[in-house]
Amino acid sequence: MNILESPDFALIDDMEDVRVLRGAEVTVIQVNRPERLNAFTSDTVDHLNTAVTTARSDRATGAVVLTGAGDRAFCAGGDQKVRAREGDYGSGASGALATEELYRNIRACPKPVIAAVNGYAFGGGHVMHLVCDLTVAGSTAVFAQPGPQVGSFDAGYGSAFLARVVGEKRARQMMLLAERVDAPTALAWGLVNAVVEPDAVVATAIEWAQKCCTLSPTALGVLKHSLNADIEHIAGLGRACFDTLSLFGHTPEAQEGYTAFTEKRLPDFSRFRTGVSVDDRD
């Protein structure tokens, strides 16, 4: 039996794109768009932000597990079909895609947040697991930052913090080649904390969360904030970069990326190359 279907966990909130289940001390937040590989729209991100905020303020919750529905994906990032159809990911409650707010919300939560990754963790989905405190990956998990393939980028946590976690050269390999990383490689690089069989991912994450719940909540909260402090400048960088991304997303270059994705062809970015490098300019 799936542990989330056991009597130990009750469904406490069923938003359109996100389900929230709670056990005695552990809250599980599940992206629930398996037909779209749990890719997010603006509404999905709003629902995730609501769920994280609620778990932060819930005194009965000692730790949080973040996962995706089904066995194919944790989260495949932004829904490119919606982006191609609407020009963005939908307006959402804030009028924008609030992923940067979500990442900061996860990091600011004083309770441990553990990602249970099975299948694809791409783009914004990859950043979402990256900013969690711990990551349990299934042996079939795949990690990638394919933004440049679809006319997008994450120049905040998805690049700067990624470099802190796996090292500069490996981060550049993932970002500049849009290269996929399998679960054993992710473990060797320190991108995840453990690799287990796919059907044990959520159960292992919950087991870790339950262990966190036996420890001093004040100590855990202070330690988490202390661990975060060294790289808080990345939040400001991320905000500036997301403002730039919102403008870039409406350019012909970005449109070529997501249009090619929906048409299942390779994008042609050649016409957008500049002939003069920054160093060569007067």
mmCIF file of C-alpha atoms in Angstrom:
data_model
loop_
_atom_site.group_PDB
_atom_site.id
_atom_site.type_symbol
_atom_site.label_atom_id
_atom_site.label_comp_id
_atom_site.label_asym_id
_atom_site.label_seq_id
_atom_site.Cartn_x
_atom_site.Cartn_y
_atom_site.Cartn_z
ATOM 1 C CA MET A 1 0.000 0.000 0.000
ATOM 2 C CA ASN A 2 1.134 3.539 -0.801
ATOM 3 C CA ILE A 3 1.980 5.105 2.550
ATOM 4 C CA LEU A 4 -0.075 8.193 1.664
ATOM 5 C CA GLU A 5 -3.129 5.952 1.244
ATOM 6 C CA SER A 6 -2.710 4.475 4.709
ATOM 7 C CA PRO A 7 -4.873 5.517 7.688
ATOM 8 C CA ASP A 8 -1.797 7.288 9.083
ATOM 9 C CA PHE A 9 -2.301 10.183 6.647
ATOM 10 C CA ALA A 10 -5.448 12.224 6.151
ATOM 11 C CA LEU A 11 -6.181 14.551 3.246
ATOM 12 C CA ILE A 12 -6.611 17.990 4.806
ATOM 13 C CA ASP A 13 -6.637 20.160 1.684
ATOM 14 C CA ASP A 14 -7.299 19.325 -1.955
ATOM 15 C CA MET A 15 -6.551 22.341 -4.083
ATOM 16 C CA GLU A 16 -6.832 21.937 -7.834
ATOM 17 C CA ASP A 17 -3.124 21.364 -8.426
ATOM 18 C CA VAL A 18 -1.824 20.488 -4.950
ATOM 19 C CA ARG A 19 -2.892 17.997 -2.289
ATOM 20 C CA VAL A 20 -1.938 18.330 1.383
ATOM 21 C CA LEU A 21 -1.929 15.296 3.661
ATOM 22 C CA ARG A 22 -1.031 15.190 7.318
ATOM 23 C CA GLY A 23 0.085 12.484 9.659
ATOM 24 C CA ALA A 24 0.600 12.841 13.386
ATOM 25 C CA GLU A 25 3.511 15.287 12.966
ATOM 26 C CA VAL A 26 4.451 15.260 9.268
ATOM 27 C CA THR A 27 2.725 17.241 6.510
ATOM 28 C CA VAL A 28 3.055 15.963 2.940
ATOM 29 C CA ILE A 29 2.607 18.477 0.094
ATOM 30 C CA GLN A 30 2.030 16.791 -3.255
ATOM 31 C CA VAL A 31 1.993 18.457 -6.674
ATOM 32 C CA ASN A 32 -1.015 16.821 -8.312
ATOM 33 C CA ARG A 33 -0.718 17.218 -12.081
ATOM 34 C CA PRO A 34 0.631 13.776 -13.056
ATOM 35 C CA GLU A 35 -0.861 14.030 -16.550
ATOM 36 C CA ARG A 36 1.501 16.976 -17.147
ATOM 37 C CA LEU A 37 4.477 15.441 -15.293
ATOM 38 C CA ASN A 38 3.522 17.713 -12.377
ATOM 39 C CA ALA A 39 4.654 20.731 -14.386
ATOM 40 C CA PHE A 40 3.427 23.930 -12.808
ATOM 41 C CA THR A 41 1.329 26.875 -13.860
ATOM 42 C CA SER A 42 1.023 30.094 -11.885
ATOM 43 C CA ASP A 43 -1.922 28.549 -10.039
ATOM 44 C CA THR A 44 0.149 25.491 -9.091
ATOM 45 C CA VAL A 45 2.856 27.696 -7.594
ATOM 46 C CA ASP A 46 0.254 29.734 -5.713
ATOM 47 C CA HIS A 47 -1.186 26.509 -4.278
ATOM 48 C CA LEU A 48 2.292 25.338 -3.244
ATOM 49 C CA ASN A 49 2.979 28.655 -1.544
ATOM 50 C CA THR A 50 -0.299 28.390 0.339
ATOM 51 C CA ALA A 51 0.488 24.834 1.437
ATOM 52 C CA VAL A 52 4.010 25.701 2.642
ATOM 53 C CA THR A 53 2.759 28.775 4.517
ATOM 54 C CA THR A 54 0.047 26.714 6.216
ATOM 55 C CA ALA A 55 2.529 24.007 7.238
ATOM 56 C CA ARG A 56 4.869 26.672 8.653
ATOM 57 C CA SER A 57 2.154 27.972 10.962
ATOM 58 C CA ASP A 58 0.685 24.579 11.919
ATOM 59 C CA ARG A 59 1.885 23.764 15.445
ATOM 60 C CA ALA A 60 1.142 20.068 14.924
ATOM 61 C CA THR A 61 3.579 19.887 11.996
ATOM 62 C CA GLY A 62 7.216 19.232 12.837
ATOM 63 C CA ALA A 63 8.530 18.562 9.323
ATOM 64 C CA VAL A 64 7.337 18.726 5.719
ATOM 65 C CA VAL A 65 7.708 16.316 2.791
ATOM 66 C CA LEU A 66 7.370 17.728 -0.727
ATOM 67 C CA THR A 67 6.670 15.326 -3.589
ATOM 68 C CA GLY A 68 4.835 14.821 -6.872
ATOM 69 C CA ALA A 69 1.878 12.603 -7.755
ATOM 70 C CA GLY A 70 2.470 9.455 -9.797
ATOM 71 C CA ASP A 71 5.745 7.726 -10.513
ATOM 72 C CA ARG A 72 6.978 9.642 -13.575
ATOM 73 C CA ALA A 73 7.916 13.021 -12.179
ATOM 74 C CA PHE A 74 8.567 15.088 -9.079
ATOM 75 C CA CYS A 75 8.004 18.261 -11.108
ATOM 76 C CA ALA A 76 8.977 18.946 -14.729
ATOM 77 C CA GLY A 77 9.178 22.724 -14.205
ATOM 78 C CA GLY A 78 6.935 25.208 -15.951
ATOM 79 C CA ASP A 79 4.180 23.865 -18.191
ATOM 80 C CA GLN A 80 5.478 24.752 -21.654
ATOM 81 C CA LYS A 81 2.177 23.949 -23.355
ATOM 82 C CA VAL A 82 0.429 26.545 -21.224
ATOM 83 C CA ARG A 83 3.273 28.973 -21.866
ATOM 84 C CA ALA A 84 3.041 28.469 -25.644
ATOM 85 C CA ARG A 85 -0.738 28.860 -25.588
ATOM 86 C CA GLU A 86 -0.960 31.880 -23.283
ATOM 87 C CA GLY A 87 2.481 33.483 -23.594
ATOM 88 C CA ASP A 88 3.142 32.822 -19.892
ATOM 89 C CA TYR A 89 2.072 30.387 -17.196
ATOM 90 C CA GLY A 90 -1.205 32.100 -16.316
ATOM 91 C CA SER A 91 -1.753 35.135 -14.157
ATOM 92 C CA GLY A 92 -2.053 33.467 -10.750
ATOM 93 C CA ALA A 93 -3.202 35.272 -7.628
ATOM 94 C CA SER A 94 -0.238 37.654 -7.718
ATOM 95 C CA GLY A 95 -0.435 38.262 -11.455
ATOM 96 C CA ALA A 96 2.861 36.443 -12.037
ATOM 97 C CA LEU A 97 4.656 33.122 -11.690
ATOM 98 C CA ALA A 98 5.685 33.275 -8.036
ATOM 99 C CA THR A 99 8.409 30.623 -8.071
ATOM 100 C CA GLU A 100 11.004 32.891 -6.461
ATOM 101 C CA GLU A 101 8.587 33.484 -3.567
ATOM 102 C CA LEU A 102 8.062 29.720 -3.284
ATOM 103 C CA TYR A 103 11.795 28.995 -3.084
ATOM 104 C CA ARG A 104 12.264 31.653 -0.412
ATOM 105 C CA ASN A 105 9.222 30.334 1.464
ATOM 106 C CA ILE A 106 10.672 26.815 1.567
ATOM 107 C CA ARG A 107 14.027 28.106 2.781
ATOM 108 C CA ALA A 108 12.477 30.429 5.361
ATOM 109 C CA CYS A 109 10.299 27.675 6.838
ATOM 110 C CA PRO A 110 11.840 26.910 10.258
ATOM 111 C CA LYS A 111 10.810 23.273 9.895
ATOM 112 C CA PRO A 112 12.829 20.784 7.824
ATOM 113 C CA VAL A 113 11.476 20.407 4.280
ATOM 114 C CA ILE A 114 12.414 17.119 2.604
ATOM 115 C CA ALA A 115 12.011 16.514 -1.130
ATOM 116 C CA ALA A 116 10.924 13.043 -2.264
ATOM 117 C CA VAL A 117 11.970 12.909 -5.926
ATOM 118 C CA ASN A 118 10.781 10.156 -8.215
ATOM 119 C CA GLY A 119 11.230 10.589 -11.957
ATOM 120 C CA TYR A 120 11.896 13.982 -13.512
ATOM 121 C CA ALA A 121 13.021 17.050 -11.558
ATOM 122 C CA PHE A 122 13.499 19.614 -14.312
ATOM 123 C CA GLY A 123 13.784 23.400 -14.413
ATOM 124 C CA GLY A 124 11.747 24.988 -11.645
ATOM 125 C CA GLY A 125 11.041 21.505 -10.301
ATOM 126 C CA HIS A 126 14.760 20.929 -10.010
ATOM 127 C CA VAL A 127 15.211 24.213 -8.147
ATOM 128 C CA MET A 128 12.314 23.285 -5.867
ATOM 129 C CA HIS A 129 14.099 20.136 -4.673
ATOM 130 C CA LEU A 130 17.419 22.023 -4.542
ATOM 131 C CA VAL A 131 16.139 24.556 -1.993
ATOM 132 C CA CYS A 132 14.693 21.839 0.234
ATOM 133 C CA ASP A 133 16.826 20.865 3.211
ATOM 134 C CA LEU A 134 17.212 17.215 2.217
ATOM 135 C CA THR A 135 16.450 15.200 -0.920
ATOM 136 C CA VAL A 136 15.595 11.512 -1.204
ATOM 137 C CA ALA A 137 15.732 10.364 -4.831
ATOM 138 C CA GLY A 138 14.386 7.278 -6.515
ATOM 139 C CA SER A 139 16.848 5.265 -8.579
ATOM 140 C CA THR A 140 15.004 6.351 -11.747
ATOM 141 C CA ALA A 141 15.105 10.081 -10.887
ATOM 142 C CA VAL A 142 16.575 12.470 -13.458
ATOM 143 C CA PHE A 143 17.707 16.034 -12.749
ATOM 144 C CA ALA A 144 18.161 18.871 -15.249
ATOM 145 C CA GLN A 145 18.095 22.617 -15.835
ATOM 146 C CA PRO A 146 16.882 22.658 -19.479
ATOM 147 C CA GLY A 147 15.836 26.320 -19.496
ATOM 148 C CA PRO A 148 18.095 27.363 -22.410
ATOM 149 C CA GLN A 149 16.389 24.703 -24.549
ATOM 150 C CA VAL A 150 12.970 26.309 -24.077
ATOM 151 C CA GLY A 151 13.900 29.994 -23.959
ATOM 152 C CA SER A 152 14.158 30.320 -20.182
ATOM 153 C CA PHE A 153 16.706 30.396 -17.365
ATOM 154 C CA ASP A 154 17.059 30.417 -13.597
ATOM 155 C CA ALA A 155 19.909 32.741 -12.682
ATOM 156 C CA GLY A 156 19.105 32.733 -8.960
ATOM 157 C CA TYR A 157 18.987 29.601 -6.809
ATOM 158 C CA GLY A 158 18.952 27.404 -9.928
ATOM 159 C CA SER A 159 22.453 28.520 -10.869
ATOM 160 C CA ALA A 160 24.193 30.360 -8.003
ATOM 161 C CA PHE A 161 23.028 27.999 -5.261
ATOM 162 C CA LEU A 162 23.447 24.980 -7.549
ATOM 163 C CA ALA A 163 27.120 25.930 -7.907
ATOM 164 C CA ARG A 164 27.452 25.983 -4.092
ATOM 165 C CA VAL A 165 25.945 22.504 -3.860
ATOM 166 C CA VAL A 166 27.684 20.635 -6.691
ATOM 167 C CA GLY A 167 30.614 22.918 -7.571
ATOM 168 C CA GLU A 168 31.154 25.477 -10.307
ATOM 169 C CA LYS A 169 32.159 23.138 -13.135
ATOM 170 C CA ARG A 170 29.316 20.697 -12.549
ATOM 171 C CA ALA A 171 26.766 23.496 -12.281
ATOM 172 C CA ARG A 172 28.030 24.959 -15.557
ATOM 173 C CA GLN A 173 27.827 21.500 -17.111
ATOM 174 C CA MET A 174 24.174 21.205 -16.114
ATOM 175 C CA MET A 175 23.262 24.768 -17.089
ATOM 176 C CA LEU A 176 25.315 25.480 -20.211
ATOM 177 C CA LEU A 177 24.819 22.043 -21.781
ATOM 178 C CA ALA A 178 21.266 21.569 -20.446
ATOM 179 C CA GLU A 179 22.599 18.164 -19.447
ATOM 180 C CA ARG A 180 20.568 15.567 -17.588
ATOM 181 C CA VAL A 181 21.963 13.957 -14.449
ATOM 182 C CA ASP A 182 20.857 10.509 -13.309
ATOM 183 C CA ALA A 183 20.291 9.514 -9.692
ATOM 184 C CA PRO A 184 23.668 7.782 -9.044
ATOM 185 C CA THR A 185 25.519 10.794 -10.467
ATOM 186 C CA ALA A 186 23.365 13.174 -8.417
ATOM 187 C CA LEU A 187 24.324 11.238 -5.277
ATOM 188 C CA ALA A 188 28.025 11.288 -6.180
ATOM 189 C CA TRP A 189 27.825 15.048 -6.792
ATOM 190 C CA GLY A 190 26.077 15.753 -3.495
ATOM 191 C CA LEU A 191 22.937 16.944 -5.275
ATOM 192 C CA VAL A 192 20.823 14.462 -3.287
ATOM 193 C CA ASN A 193 21.255 12.824 0.103
ATOM 194 C CA ALA A 194 20.144 9.274 -0.709
ATOM 195 C CA VAL A 195 18.993 7.078 -3.587
ATOM 196 C CA VAL A 196 16.432 4.368 -2.890
ATOM 197 C CA GLU A 197 14.075 2.184 -4.888
ATOM 198 C CA PRO A 198 11.268 4.227 -6.509
ATOM 199 C CA ASP A 199 8.522 2.712 -4.368
ATOM 200 C CA ALA A 200 10.430 3.619 -1.184
ATOM 201 C CA VAL A 201 11.052 7.317 -1.933
ATOM 202 C CA VAL A 202 8.097 8.861 -0.114
ATOM 203 C CA ALA A 203 8.262 6.381 2.764
ATOM 204 C CA THR A 204 11.958 7.147 3.291
ATOM 205 C CA ALA A 205 11.338 10.911 3.198
ATOM 206 C CA ILE A 206 8.548 10.506 5.761
ATOM 207 C CA GLU A 207 10.825 8.367 7.939
ATOM 208 C CA TRP A 208 13.440 11.135 7.864
ATOM 209 C CA ALA A 209 10.777 13.737 8.635
ATOM 210 C CA GLN A 210 9.574 11.697 11.603
ATOM 211 C CA LYS A 211 13.144 11.561 12.900
ATOM 212 C CA CYS A 212 13.330 15.358 12.623
ATOM 213 C CA CYS A 213 10.172 15.529 14.724
ATOM 214 C CA THR A 214 11.978 13.842 17.633
ATOM 215 C CA LEU A 215 14.527 16.683 17.758
ATOM 216 C CA SER A 216 14.318 20.149 19.274
ATOM 217 C CA PRO A 217 12.224 22.318 16.931
ATOM 218 C CA THR A 218 13.925 25.503 18.098
ATOM 219 C CA ALA A 219 17.368 23.995 17.490
ATOM 220 C CA LEU A 220 16.342 22.827 14.022
ATOM 221 C CA GLY A 221 14.898 26.228 13.123
ATOM 222 C CA VAL A 222 17.978 28.140 14.274
ATOM 223 C CA LEU A 223 20.316 25.709 12.533
ATOM 224 C CA LYS A 224 18.351 25.998 9.303
ATOM 225 C CA HIS A 225 18.457 29.795 9.375
ATOM 226 C CA SER A 226 22.174 29.663 10.204
ATOM 227 C CA LEU A 227 22.869 27.342 7.274
ATOM 228 C CA ASN A 228 20.884 29.668 5.008
ATOM 229 C CA ALA A 229 22.638 32.852 6.130
ATOM 230 C CA ASP A 230 25.811 32.431 4.086
ATOM 231 C CA ILE A 231 23.982 32.578 0.755
ATOM 232 C CA GLU A 232 21.079 34.923 1.447
ATOM 233 C CA HIS A 233 22.486 37.360 -1.111
ATOM 234 C CA ILE A 234 21.330 34.870 -3.773
ATOM 235 C CA ALA A 235 17.735 35.816 -2.955
ATOM 236 C CA GLY A 236 18.370 39.379 -4.110
ATOM 237 C CA LEU A 237 20.149 38.152 -7.226
ATOM 238 C CA GLY A 238 17.251 35.821 -7.923
ATOM 239 C CA ARG A 239 14.695 38.615 -7.620
ATOM 240 C CA ALA A 240 16.548 40.732 -10.174
ATOM 241 C CA CYS A 241 16.952 37.777 -12.509
ATOM 242 C CA PHE A 242 13.283 36.811 -12.305
ATOM 243 C CA ASP A 243 12.328 40.385 -13.180
ATOM 244 C CA THR A 244 14.581 40.044 -16.232
ATOM 245 C CA LEU A 245 13.102 36.637 -17.049
ATOM 246 C CA SER A 246 9.569 38.050 -17.034
ATOM 247 C CA LEU A 247 10.649 40.491 -19.752
ATOM 248 C CA PHE A 248 12.709 37.944 -21.680
ATOM 249 C CA GLY A 249 9.803 35.510 -21.777
ATOM 250 C CA HIS A 250 7.937 37.736 -24.254
ATOM 251 C CA THR A 251 10.803 38.124 -26.725
ATOM 252 C CA PRO A 252 11.003 36.257 -30.064
ATOM 253 C CA GLU A 253 14.026 34.359 -28.753
ATOM 254 C CA ALA A 254 12.110 32.929 -25.808
ATOM 255 C CA GLN A 255 9.082 32.247 -28.001
ATOM 256 C CA GLU A 256 11.237 30.164 -30.333
ATOM 257 C CA GLY A 257 12.206 27.975 -27.359
ATOM 258 C CA TYR A 258 8.762 27.117 -26.069
ATOM 259 C CA THR A 259 7.171 26.990 -29.533
ATOM 260 C CA ALA A 260 9.748 24.440 -30.655
ATOM 261 C CA PHE A 261 9.042 22.415 -27.512
ATOM 262 C CA THR A 262 5.317 22.216 -28.227
ATOM 263 C CA GLU A 263 5.963 21.452 -31.901
ATOM 264 C CA LYS A 264 8.408 18.684 -30.864
ATOM 265 C CA ARG A 265 11.295 20.042 -32.897
ATOM 266 C CA LEU A 266 14.741 21.394 -32.102
ATOM 267 C CA PRO A 267 14.740 25.164 -31.562
ATOM 268 C CA ASP A 268 16.775 27.370 -33.889
ATOM 269 C CA PHE A 269 18.373 30.139 -31.840
ATOM 270 C CA SER A 270 21.055 30.966 -34.411
ATOM 271 C CA ARG A 271 19.474 34.237 -35.519
ATOM 272 C CA PHE A 272 19.641 35.584 -31.973
ATOM 273 C CA ARG A 273 23.402 35.315 -31.600
ATOM 274 C CA THR A 274 25.316 38.564 -31.378
ATOM 275 C CA GLY A 275 28.460 39.058 -33.419
ATOM 276 C CA VAL A 276 30.316 41.160 -30.868
ATOM 277 C CA SER A 277 31.307 39.926 -27.444
ATOM 278 C CA VAL A 278 31.072 42.134 -24.382
ATOM 279 C CA ASP A 279 34.866 42.196 -24.084
ATOM 280 C CA ASP A 280 35.245 43.421 -27.676
ATOM 281 C CA ARG A 281 32.969 46.424 -27.327
ATOM 282 C CA ASP A 282 34.352 49.954 -26.962
#
